[in-house]
Coordinates of C-alpha atoms in Angstrom, one line a residue:
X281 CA 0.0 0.0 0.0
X282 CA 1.6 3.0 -1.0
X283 CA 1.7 6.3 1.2
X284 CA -0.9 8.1 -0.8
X285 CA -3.3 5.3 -0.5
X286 CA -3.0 4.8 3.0
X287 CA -3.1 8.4 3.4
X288 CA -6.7 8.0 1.5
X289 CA -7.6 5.4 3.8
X290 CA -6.9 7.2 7.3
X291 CA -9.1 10.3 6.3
X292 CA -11.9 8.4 4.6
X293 CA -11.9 5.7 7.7
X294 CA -10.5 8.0 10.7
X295 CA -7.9 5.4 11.1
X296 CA -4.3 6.1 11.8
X297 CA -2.0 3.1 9.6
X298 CA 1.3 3.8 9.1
X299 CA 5.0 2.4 8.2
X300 CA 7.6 1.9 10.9
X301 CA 11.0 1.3 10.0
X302 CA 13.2 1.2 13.0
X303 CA 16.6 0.9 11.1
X304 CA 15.6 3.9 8.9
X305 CA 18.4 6.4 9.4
X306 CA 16.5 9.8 10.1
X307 CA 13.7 7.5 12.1
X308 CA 14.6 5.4 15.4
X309 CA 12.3 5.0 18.3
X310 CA 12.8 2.5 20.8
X311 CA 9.0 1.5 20.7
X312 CA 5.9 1.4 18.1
X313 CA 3.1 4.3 19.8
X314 CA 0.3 3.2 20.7
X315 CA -1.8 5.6 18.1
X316 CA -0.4 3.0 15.0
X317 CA -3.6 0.9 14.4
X318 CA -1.1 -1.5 12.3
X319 CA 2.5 -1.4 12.8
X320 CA 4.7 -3.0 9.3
X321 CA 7.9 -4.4 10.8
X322 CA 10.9 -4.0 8.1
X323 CA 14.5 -5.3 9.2
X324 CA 16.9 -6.2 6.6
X325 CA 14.9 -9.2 4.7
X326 CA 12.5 -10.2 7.0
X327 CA 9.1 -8.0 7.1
X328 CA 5.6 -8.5 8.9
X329 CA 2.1 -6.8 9.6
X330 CA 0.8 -6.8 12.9
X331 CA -2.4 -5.5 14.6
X332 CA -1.7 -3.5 17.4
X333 CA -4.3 -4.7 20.0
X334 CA -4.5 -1.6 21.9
X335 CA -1.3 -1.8 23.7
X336 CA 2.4 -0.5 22.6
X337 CA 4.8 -3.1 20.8
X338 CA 7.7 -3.1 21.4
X339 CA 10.9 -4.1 18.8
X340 CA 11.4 -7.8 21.3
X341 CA 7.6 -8.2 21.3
X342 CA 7.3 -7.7 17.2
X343 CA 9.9 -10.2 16.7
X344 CA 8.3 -12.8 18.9
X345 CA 5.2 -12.5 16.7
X346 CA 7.3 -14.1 13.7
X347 CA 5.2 -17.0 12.1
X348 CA 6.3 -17.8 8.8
X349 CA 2.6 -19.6 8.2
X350 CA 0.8 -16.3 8.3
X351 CA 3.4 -13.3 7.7
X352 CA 6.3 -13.6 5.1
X353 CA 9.7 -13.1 5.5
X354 CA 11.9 -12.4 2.0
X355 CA 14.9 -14.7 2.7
X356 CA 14.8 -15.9 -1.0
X357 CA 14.9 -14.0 -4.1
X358 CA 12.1 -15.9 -5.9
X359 CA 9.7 -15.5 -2.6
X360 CA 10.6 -11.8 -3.4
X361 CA 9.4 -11.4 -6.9
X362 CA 7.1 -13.2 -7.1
X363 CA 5.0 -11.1 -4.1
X364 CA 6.4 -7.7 -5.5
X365 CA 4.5 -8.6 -8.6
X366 CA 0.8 -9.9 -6.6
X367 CA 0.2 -12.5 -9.3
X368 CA -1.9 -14.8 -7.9
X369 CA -0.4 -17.7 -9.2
X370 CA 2.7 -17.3 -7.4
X371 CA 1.3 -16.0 -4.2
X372 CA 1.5 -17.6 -1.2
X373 CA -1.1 -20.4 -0.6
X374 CA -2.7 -18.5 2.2
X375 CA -2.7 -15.2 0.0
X376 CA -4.0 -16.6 -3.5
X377 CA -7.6 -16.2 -2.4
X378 CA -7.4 -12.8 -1.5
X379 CA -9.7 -11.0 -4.2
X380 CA -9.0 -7.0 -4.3
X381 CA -11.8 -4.8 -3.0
X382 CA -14.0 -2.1 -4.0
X383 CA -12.9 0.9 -1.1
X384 CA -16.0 2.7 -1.9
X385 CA -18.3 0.1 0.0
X386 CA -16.6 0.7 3.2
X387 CA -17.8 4.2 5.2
X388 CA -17.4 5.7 8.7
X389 CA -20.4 3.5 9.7
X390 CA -19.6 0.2 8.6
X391 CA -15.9 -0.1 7.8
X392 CA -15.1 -1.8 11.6
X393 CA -17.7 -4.6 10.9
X394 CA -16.5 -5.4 7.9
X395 CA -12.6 -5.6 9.0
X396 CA -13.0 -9.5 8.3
X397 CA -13.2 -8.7 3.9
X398 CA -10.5 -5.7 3.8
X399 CA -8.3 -7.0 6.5
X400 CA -6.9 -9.6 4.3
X401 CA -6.3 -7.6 1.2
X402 CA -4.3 -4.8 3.5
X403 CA -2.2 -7.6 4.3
X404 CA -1.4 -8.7 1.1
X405 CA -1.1 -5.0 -0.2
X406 CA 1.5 -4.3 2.1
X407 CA 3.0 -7.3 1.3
X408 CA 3.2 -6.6 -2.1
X409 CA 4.8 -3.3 -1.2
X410 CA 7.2 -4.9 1.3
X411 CA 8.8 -7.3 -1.1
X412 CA 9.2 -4.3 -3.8
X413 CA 10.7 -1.9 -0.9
X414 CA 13.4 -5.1 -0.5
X415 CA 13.8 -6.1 -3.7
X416 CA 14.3 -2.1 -5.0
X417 CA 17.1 -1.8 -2.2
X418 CA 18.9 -4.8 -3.4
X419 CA 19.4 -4.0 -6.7
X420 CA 20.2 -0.8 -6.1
X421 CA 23.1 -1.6 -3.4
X422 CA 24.5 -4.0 -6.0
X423 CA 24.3 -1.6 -9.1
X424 CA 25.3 1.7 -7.5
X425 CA 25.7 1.5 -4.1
X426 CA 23.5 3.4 -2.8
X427 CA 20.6 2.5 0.1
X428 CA 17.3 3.5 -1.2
X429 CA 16.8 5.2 2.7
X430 CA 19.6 7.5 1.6
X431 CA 17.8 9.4 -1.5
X432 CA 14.5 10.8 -1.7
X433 CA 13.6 11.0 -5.4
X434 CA 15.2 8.0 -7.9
X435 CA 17.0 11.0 -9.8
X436 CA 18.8 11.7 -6.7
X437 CA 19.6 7.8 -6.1
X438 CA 21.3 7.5 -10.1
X439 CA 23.1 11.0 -9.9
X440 CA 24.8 9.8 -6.7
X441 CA 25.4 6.3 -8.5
X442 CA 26.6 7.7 -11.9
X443 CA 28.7 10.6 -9.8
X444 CA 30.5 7.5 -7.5
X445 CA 31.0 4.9 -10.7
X446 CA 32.4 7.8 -12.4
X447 CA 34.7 9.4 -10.2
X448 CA 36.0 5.9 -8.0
X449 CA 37.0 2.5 -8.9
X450 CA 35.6 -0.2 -6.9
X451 CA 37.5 -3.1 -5.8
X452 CA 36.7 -5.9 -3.3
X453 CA 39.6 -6.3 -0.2
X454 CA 39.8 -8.1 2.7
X455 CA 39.7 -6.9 6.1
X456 CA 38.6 -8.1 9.5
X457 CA 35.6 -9.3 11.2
X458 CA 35.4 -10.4 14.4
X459 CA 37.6 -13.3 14.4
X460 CA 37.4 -14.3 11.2
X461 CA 38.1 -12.0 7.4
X462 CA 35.6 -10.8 4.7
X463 CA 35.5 -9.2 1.6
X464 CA 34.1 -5.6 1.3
X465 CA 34.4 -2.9 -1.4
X466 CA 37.0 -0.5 -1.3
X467 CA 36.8 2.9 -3.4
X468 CA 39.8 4.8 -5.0
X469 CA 39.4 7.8 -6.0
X470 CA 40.3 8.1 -10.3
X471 CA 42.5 9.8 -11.7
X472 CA 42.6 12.5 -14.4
X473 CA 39.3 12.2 -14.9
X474 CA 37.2 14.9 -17.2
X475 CA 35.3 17.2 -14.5
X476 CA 31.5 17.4 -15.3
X477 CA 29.8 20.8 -14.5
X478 CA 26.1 22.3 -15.1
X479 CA 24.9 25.7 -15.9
X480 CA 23.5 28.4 -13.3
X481 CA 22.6 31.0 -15.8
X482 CA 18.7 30.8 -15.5
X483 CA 18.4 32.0 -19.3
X484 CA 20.3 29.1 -20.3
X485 CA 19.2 26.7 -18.5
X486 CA 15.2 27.6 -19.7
X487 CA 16.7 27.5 -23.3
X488 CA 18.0 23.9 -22.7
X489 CA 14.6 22.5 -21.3
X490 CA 13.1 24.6 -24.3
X491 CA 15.3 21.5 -26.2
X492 CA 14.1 19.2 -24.3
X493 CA 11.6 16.7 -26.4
X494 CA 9.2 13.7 -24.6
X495 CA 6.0 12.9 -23.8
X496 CA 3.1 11.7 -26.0
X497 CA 2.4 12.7 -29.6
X498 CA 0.2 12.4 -31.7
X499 CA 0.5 11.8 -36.0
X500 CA -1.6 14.3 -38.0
X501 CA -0.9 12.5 -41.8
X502 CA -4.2 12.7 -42.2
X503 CA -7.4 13.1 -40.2
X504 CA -10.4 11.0 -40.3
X505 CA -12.8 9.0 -38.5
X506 CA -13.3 5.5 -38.0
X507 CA -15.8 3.1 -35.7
X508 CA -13.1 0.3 -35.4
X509 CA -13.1 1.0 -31.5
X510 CA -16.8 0.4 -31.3
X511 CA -16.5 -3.0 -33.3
X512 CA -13.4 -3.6 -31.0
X513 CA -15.5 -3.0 -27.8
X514 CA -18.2 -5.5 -29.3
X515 CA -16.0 -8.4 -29.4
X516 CA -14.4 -8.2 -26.0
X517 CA -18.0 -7.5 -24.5
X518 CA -18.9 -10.6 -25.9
X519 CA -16.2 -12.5 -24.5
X520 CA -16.2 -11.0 -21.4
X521 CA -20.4 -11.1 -21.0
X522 CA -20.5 -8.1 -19.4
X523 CA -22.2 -4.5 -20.3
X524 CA -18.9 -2.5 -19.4
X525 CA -18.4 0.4 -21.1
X526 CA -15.1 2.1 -22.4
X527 CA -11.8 0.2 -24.1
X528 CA -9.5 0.3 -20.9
X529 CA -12.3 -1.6 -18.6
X530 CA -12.8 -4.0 -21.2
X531 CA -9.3 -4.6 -22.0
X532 CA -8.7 -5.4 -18.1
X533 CA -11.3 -7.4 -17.7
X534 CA -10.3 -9.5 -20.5
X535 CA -6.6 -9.8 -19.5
X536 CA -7.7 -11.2 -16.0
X537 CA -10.6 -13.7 -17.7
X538 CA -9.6 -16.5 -17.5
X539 CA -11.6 -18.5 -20.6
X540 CA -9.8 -19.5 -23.7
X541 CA -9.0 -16.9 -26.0
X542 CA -8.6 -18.3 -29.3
X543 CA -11.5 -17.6 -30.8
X544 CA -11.5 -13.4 -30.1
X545 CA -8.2 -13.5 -31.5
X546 CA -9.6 -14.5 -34.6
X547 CA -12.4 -12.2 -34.6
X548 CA -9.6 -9.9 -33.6
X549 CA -7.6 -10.7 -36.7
X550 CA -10.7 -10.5 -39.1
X551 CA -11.3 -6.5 -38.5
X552 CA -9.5 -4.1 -40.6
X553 CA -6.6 -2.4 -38.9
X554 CA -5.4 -0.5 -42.2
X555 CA -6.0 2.9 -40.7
X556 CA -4.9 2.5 -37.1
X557 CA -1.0 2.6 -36.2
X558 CA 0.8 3.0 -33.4
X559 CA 4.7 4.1 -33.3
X560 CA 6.6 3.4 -30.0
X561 CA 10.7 3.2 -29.3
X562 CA 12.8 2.1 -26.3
X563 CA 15.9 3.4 -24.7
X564 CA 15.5 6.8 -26.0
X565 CA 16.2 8.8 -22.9
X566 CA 19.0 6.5 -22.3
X567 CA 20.6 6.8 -25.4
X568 CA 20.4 10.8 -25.9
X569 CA 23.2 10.4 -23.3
X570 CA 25.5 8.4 -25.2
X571 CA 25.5 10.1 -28.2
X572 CA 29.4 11.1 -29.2
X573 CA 29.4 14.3 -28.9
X574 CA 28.4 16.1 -25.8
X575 CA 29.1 19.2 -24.6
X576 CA 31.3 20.7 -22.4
X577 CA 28.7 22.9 -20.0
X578 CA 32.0 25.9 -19.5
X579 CA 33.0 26.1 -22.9
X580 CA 29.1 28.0 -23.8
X581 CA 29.1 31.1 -25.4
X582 CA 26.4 33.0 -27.3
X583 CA 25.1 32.6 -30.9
X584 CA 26.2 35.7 -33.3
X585 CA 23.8 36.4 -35.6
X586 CA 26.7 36.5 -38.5
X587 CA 27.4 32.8 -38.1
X588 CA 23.7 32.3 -39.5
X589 CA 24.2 31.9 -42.9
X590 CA 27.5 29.6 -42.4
X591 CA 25.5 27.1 -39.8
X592 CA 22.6 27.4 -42.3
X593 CA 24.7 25.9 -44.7
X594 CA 26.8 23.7 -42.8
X595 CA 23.5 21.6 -41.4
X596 CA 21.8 21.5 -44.9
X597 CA 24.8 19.6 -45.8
X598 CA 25.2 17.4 -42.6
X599 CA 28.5 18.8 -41.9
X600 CA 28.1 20.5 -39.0
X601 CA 28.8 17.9 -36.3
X602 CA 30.8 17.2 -34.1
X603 CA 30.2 20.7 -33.0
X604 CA 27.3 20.8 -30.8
X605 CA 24.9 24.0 -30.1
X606 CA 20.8 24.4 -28.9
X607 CA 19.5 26.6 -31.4
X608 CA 16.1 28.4 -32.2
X609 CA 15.3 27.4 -36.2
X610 CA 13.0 27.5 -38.8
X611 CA 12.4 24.6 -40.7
X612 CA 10.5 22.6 -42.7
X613 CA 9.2 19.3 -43.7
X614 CA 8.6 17.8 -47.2
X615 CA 4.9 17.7 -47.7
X616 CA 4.8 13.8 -48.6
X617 CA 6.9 13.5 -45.0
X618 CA 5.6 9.8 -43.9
X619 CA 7.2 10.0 -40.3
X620 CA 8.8 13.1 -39.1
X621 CA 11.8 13.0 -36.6
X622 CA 11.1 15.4 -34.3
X623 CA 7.4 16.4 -33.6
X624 CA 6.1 20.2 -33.6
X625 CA 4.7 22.6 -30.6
X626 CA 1.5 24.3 -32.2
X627 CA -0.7 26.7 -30.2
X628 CA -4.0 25.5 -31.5
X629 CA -7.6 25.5 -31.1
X630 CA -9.2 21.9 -30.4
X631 CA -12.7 20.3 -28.9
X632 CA -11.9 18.7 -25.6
X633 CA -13.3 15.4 -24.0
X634 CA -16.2 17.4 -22.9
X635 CA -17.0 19.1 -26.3
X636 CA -15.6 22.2 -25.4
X637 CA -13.4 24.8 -27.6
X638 CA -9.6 25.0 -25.9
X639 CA -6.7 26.7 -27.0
X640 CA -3.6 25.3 -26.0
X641 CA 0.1 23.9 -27.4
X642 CA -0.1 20.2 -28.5
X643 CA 2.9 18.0 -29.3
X644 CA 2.4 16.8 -32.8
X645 CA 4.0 15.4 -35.6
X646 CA 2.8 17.0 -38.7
X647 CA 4.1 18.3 -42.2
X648 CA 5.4 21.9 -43.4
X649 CA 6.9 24.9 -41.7
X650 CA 7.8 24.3 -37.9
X651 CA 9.7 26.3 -35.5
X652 CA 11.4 25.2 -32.3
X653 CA 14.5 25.2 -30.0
X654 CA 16.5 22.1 -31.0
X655 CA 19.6 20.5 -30.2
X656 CA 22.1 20.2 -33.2
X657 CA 21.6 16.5 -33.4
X658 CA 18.3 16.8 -33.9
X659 CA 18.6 19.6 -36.4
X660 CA 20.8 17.0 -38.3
X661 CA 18.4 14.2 -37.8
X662 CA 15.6 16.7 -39.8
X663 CA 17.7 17.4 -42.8
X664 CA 18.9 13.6 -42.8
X665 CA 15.2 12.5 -43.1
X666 CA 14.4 15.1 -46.2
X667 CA 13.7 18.7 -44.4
X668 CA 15.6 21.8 -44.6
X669 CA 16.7 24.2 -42.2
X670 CA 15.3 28.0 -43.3
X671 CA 16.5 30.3 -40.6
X672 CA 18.5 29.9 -37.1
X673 CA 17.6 33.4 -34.6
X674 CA 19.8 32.7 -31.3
X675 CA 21.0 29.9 -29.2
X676 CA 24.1 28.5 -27.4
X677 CA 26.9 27.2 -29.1
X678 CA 29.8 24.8 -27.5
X679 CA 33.2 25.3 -28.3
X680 CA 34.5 22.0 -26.9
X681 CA 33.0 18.7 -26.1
X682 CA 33.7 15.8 -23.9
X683 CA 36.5 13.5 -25.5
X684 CA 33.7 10.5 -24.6
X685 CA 30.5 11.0 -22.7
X686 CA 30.5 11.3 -18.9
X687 CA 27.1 9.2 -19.0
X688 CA 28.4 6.6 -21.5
X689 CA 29.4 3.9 -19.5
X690 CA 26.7 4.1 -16.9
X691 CA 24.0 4.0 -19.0
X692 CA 25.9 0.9 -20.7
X693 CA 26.1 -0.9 -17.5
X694 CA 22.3 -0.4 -17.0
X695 CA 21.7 -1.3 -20.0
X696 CA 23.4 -4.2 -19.9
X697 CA 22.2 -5.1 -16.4
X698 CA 18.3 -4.7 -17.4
X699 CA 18.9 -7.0 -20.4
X700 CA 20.4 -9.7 -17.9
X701 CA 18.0 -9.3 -15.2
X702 CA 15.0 -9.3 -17.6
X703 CA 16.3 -13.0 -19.2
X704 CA 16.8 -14.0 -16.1
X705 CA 13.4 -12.9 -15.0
X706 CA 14.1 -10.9 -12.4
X707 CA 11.6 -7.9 -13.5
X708 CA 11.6 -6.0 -10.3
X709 CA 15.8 -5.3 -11.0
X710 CA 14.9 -5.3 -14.9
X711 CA 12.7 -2.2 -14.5
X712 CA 15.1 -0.7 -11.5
X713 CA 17.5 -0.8 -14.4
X714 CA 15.3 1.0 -16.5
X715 CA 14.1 3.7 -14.0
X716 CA 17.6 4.5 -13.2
X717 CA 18.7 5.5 -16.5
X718 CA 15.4 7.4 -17.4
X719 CA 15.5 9.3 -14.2
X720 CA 19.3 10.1 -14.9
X721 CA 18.3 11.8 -18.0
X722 CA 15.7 13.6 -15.7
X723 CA 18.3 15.0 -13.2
X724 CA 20.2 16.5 -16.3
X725 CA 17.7 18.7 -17.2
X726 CA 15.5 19.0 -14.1
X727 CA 13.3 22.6 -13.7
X728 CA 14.3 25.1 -11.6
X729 CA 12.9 25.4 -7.8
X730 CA 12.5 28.9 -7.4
X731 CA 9.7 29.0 -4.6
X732 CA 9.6 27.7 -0.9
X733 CA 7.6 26.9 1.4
X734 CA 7.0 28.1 5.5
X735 CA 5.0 26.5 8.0
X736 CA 3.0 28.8 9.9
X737 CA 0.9 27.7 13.0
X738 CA -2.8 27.9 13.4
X739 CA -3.3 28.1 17.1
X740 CA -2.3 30.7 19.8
X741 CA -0.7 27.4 22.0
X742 CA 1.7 27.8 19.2
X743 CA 1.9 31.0 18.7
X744 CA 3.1 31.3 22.0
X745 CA 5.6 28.5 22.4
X746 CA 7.7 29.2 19.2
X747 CA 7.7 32.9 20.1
X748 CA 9.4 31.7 23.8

């Protein structure tokens, strides 16, 4: 059960759960209070849930109620993953059965009464949350070496493991330990290594996120209309034999039915898909920060509008790189464009879900003029594919670049980890893997925090005791 949820539960039920992890670093009391309705023991790999019968537990008293029949401990990887993930089939026997519940049934008035049906699935959600929270911490000790109690946000948690892989070397020595030796990591600092700095110029940094390009798009070849969902939504309401509305419904319940699905496959198969496409691509973040060249953040100066005509003429003919600058251009896409590299920022007026008129900027990939602030990559990529760059107004431009990427050979070790831990079928590391390097790219080019905020008390007790 995540924090949010469980902060939903307390103020819809008046209840009071909470998370108590007496080895975390910032959080050590010598007992659990007695206002913790449920108290979730966490200690190295072991991890329970325990009522707290109206009396305080103590850390002795919680470890006495250890029974392996009814709570779980995580000594074993596969016991791990498979609770992190909550498929039933790999479950614990006494947790298969647990169904999830609808929240909404439960109110003020009723919700004690019916502790017998949501008991069990709080168990099993914590559970679930447990195993992830271990299995998280693990791979992250092993990849970067870094406790997950340490870090806050996962961008802070791969900066400081891409900062100490970059700037140490890691190598296992012996020492002592109590009357016998073990192996532990040492780190050495490296030598002559390229130093990696950022830019504190606000203006610069807003025209670097300005390069920035993610999120969802959407194709606008060619706009038209189509009732393949509603033939779609026939065939799984059929299978399913239910009156659900909406594609996303439908879709879950058919992934959890459990009847044979040959047959709306082929029903599937037999509707014409000629008009619908779908364009995805993996590793993209990752590999934006591996690309050869990357620039040096203190070689930066300022665009002159005289170089205009050379870079104009330098990136029609692909022979700007490997200089490297973020630039504000014109350009323009051939009007038979199939697939456009980079997708365009229009201000435009569209109908909303509700049927409303909005203005606002979409994300689009489209045909004919654009403008934007791109990277000289992906300028490069646009006249590679068939466009042409018309007119470059201001920018940055980088005199010197990195003689290989700072990021290279950290993203190379993810990458090579996730591919491992996926065949292996360790998901839980797999996607750790894949967070890692996606938040990395996140740090890099994180917005600016330029507000903050002050507590202020409400009551004149207060008032009073902070003034003395």
């Amino acid at each position: 059960m995540t924090s949010a949820r469980i902060c939903e539960f307390n103020k819809k039920f008046n209840t009071n759960f909470q998370i108590y992890m007496p080895e975390h670093r910032h959080f050590q009391p010598k007992k659990v209070l007695e206002e913790f309705d449920w108290v979730f023991y966490l200690h190295k790999e072991h991890f329970c849930l325990i009522r707290r019968n109206n009396k305080a537990l103590g850390i002795k008293e919680i470890e006495d109620n250890y029974d392996e029949n009814v709570w779980r401990t995580c000594g074993d990887d596969s016991a791990v993953t498979s609770a992190a993930w909550g498929k039933s089939s790999n479950l614990p026997m006494n947790l298969r059965k647990i169904e999830d519940v609808n929240i909404a049934k439960y109110t003020k008035d009723n919700w004690e009464s019916l502790g017998p049906e949501w008991e069990p699935y709080a168990k099993r959600d914590t559970l679930c949350l447990g195993a992830c929270l271990i299995k998280y911490n693990q791979a992250m000790k092993k990849t970067v070496f870094q406790n997950v109690s340490n870090n806050l946000t996962a961008p802070s948690l791969s900066l400081k493991g891409w900062y100490y892989l970059y700037h140490y070397d890691k190598e296992m020595v012996e020492e002592e330990w109590y009357e016998s030796t073990r192996m532990v990591p040492k780190h050495t600092e490296k030598q002559n290594v390229e130093k990696v700095y950022s830019h504190t110029h606000p203006f610069i940094r807003y025209s670097i996120r300005q390069s920035i390009k993610g999120g969802r798009v959407s194709a606008n070849r060619k706009s038209f209309e189509t009732n393949k969902i509603d033939e779609i939504c026939a065939i799984l309401k059929e299978y399913n034999e239910s009156n659900t509305e909406g594609i996303i419904d439908l879709f879950k319940e058919y992934s959890v039915n459990p009847k044979d699905k040959t047959e709306v496959h082929a029903k599937l198969k037999e509707l014409n898909y000629s008009k619908l496409m779908t364009f995805d691509a993996n590793g993209l973040y990752a590999s934006a920060m591996t690309e050869g060249e990357y620039p040096k953040a203190e070689s930066a100066r300022a665009f002159l509008p005289e170089e205009e005509k050379e870079f104009v003429k330098l990136f029609n003919k692909q022979k700007f790189r490997p200089r490297t600058a973020i630039l504000k251009v014109w350009f323009e896409y051939p009007k038979k464009m199939f697939f456009q590299p980079i997708p365009a920022k229009d201000k435009i007026t569209f109908t909303n879900r509700v049927g409303q008129k909005e203005t606002g900027t979409k994300i689009r990939f489209r045909n004919g003029f654009c403008h934007d602030v791109l990277t000289s990559i992906d300028i490069q990529e646009i006249v590679k594919s068939g466009g042409k760059i018309i007119k470059i107004l201001d920018g940055i431009v980088y005199e010197e670049n990195f003689k290989t990427p700072p990021y290279r050979d950290y993203i190379l070790i993810l990458k090579e980890l996730r591919n491992k831990y996926k065949k292996e079928g360790d998901m839980v590391a797999s996607n750790c893997m894949k967070l890692l390097g996606n938040s990395l790219y996140g740090k890099s080019i994180q917005k600016d925090i330029n507000t903050s905020r002050h507590l202020k008390p409400t009551s004149i007790h207060t008032s009073k005791a902070m003034k003395k």
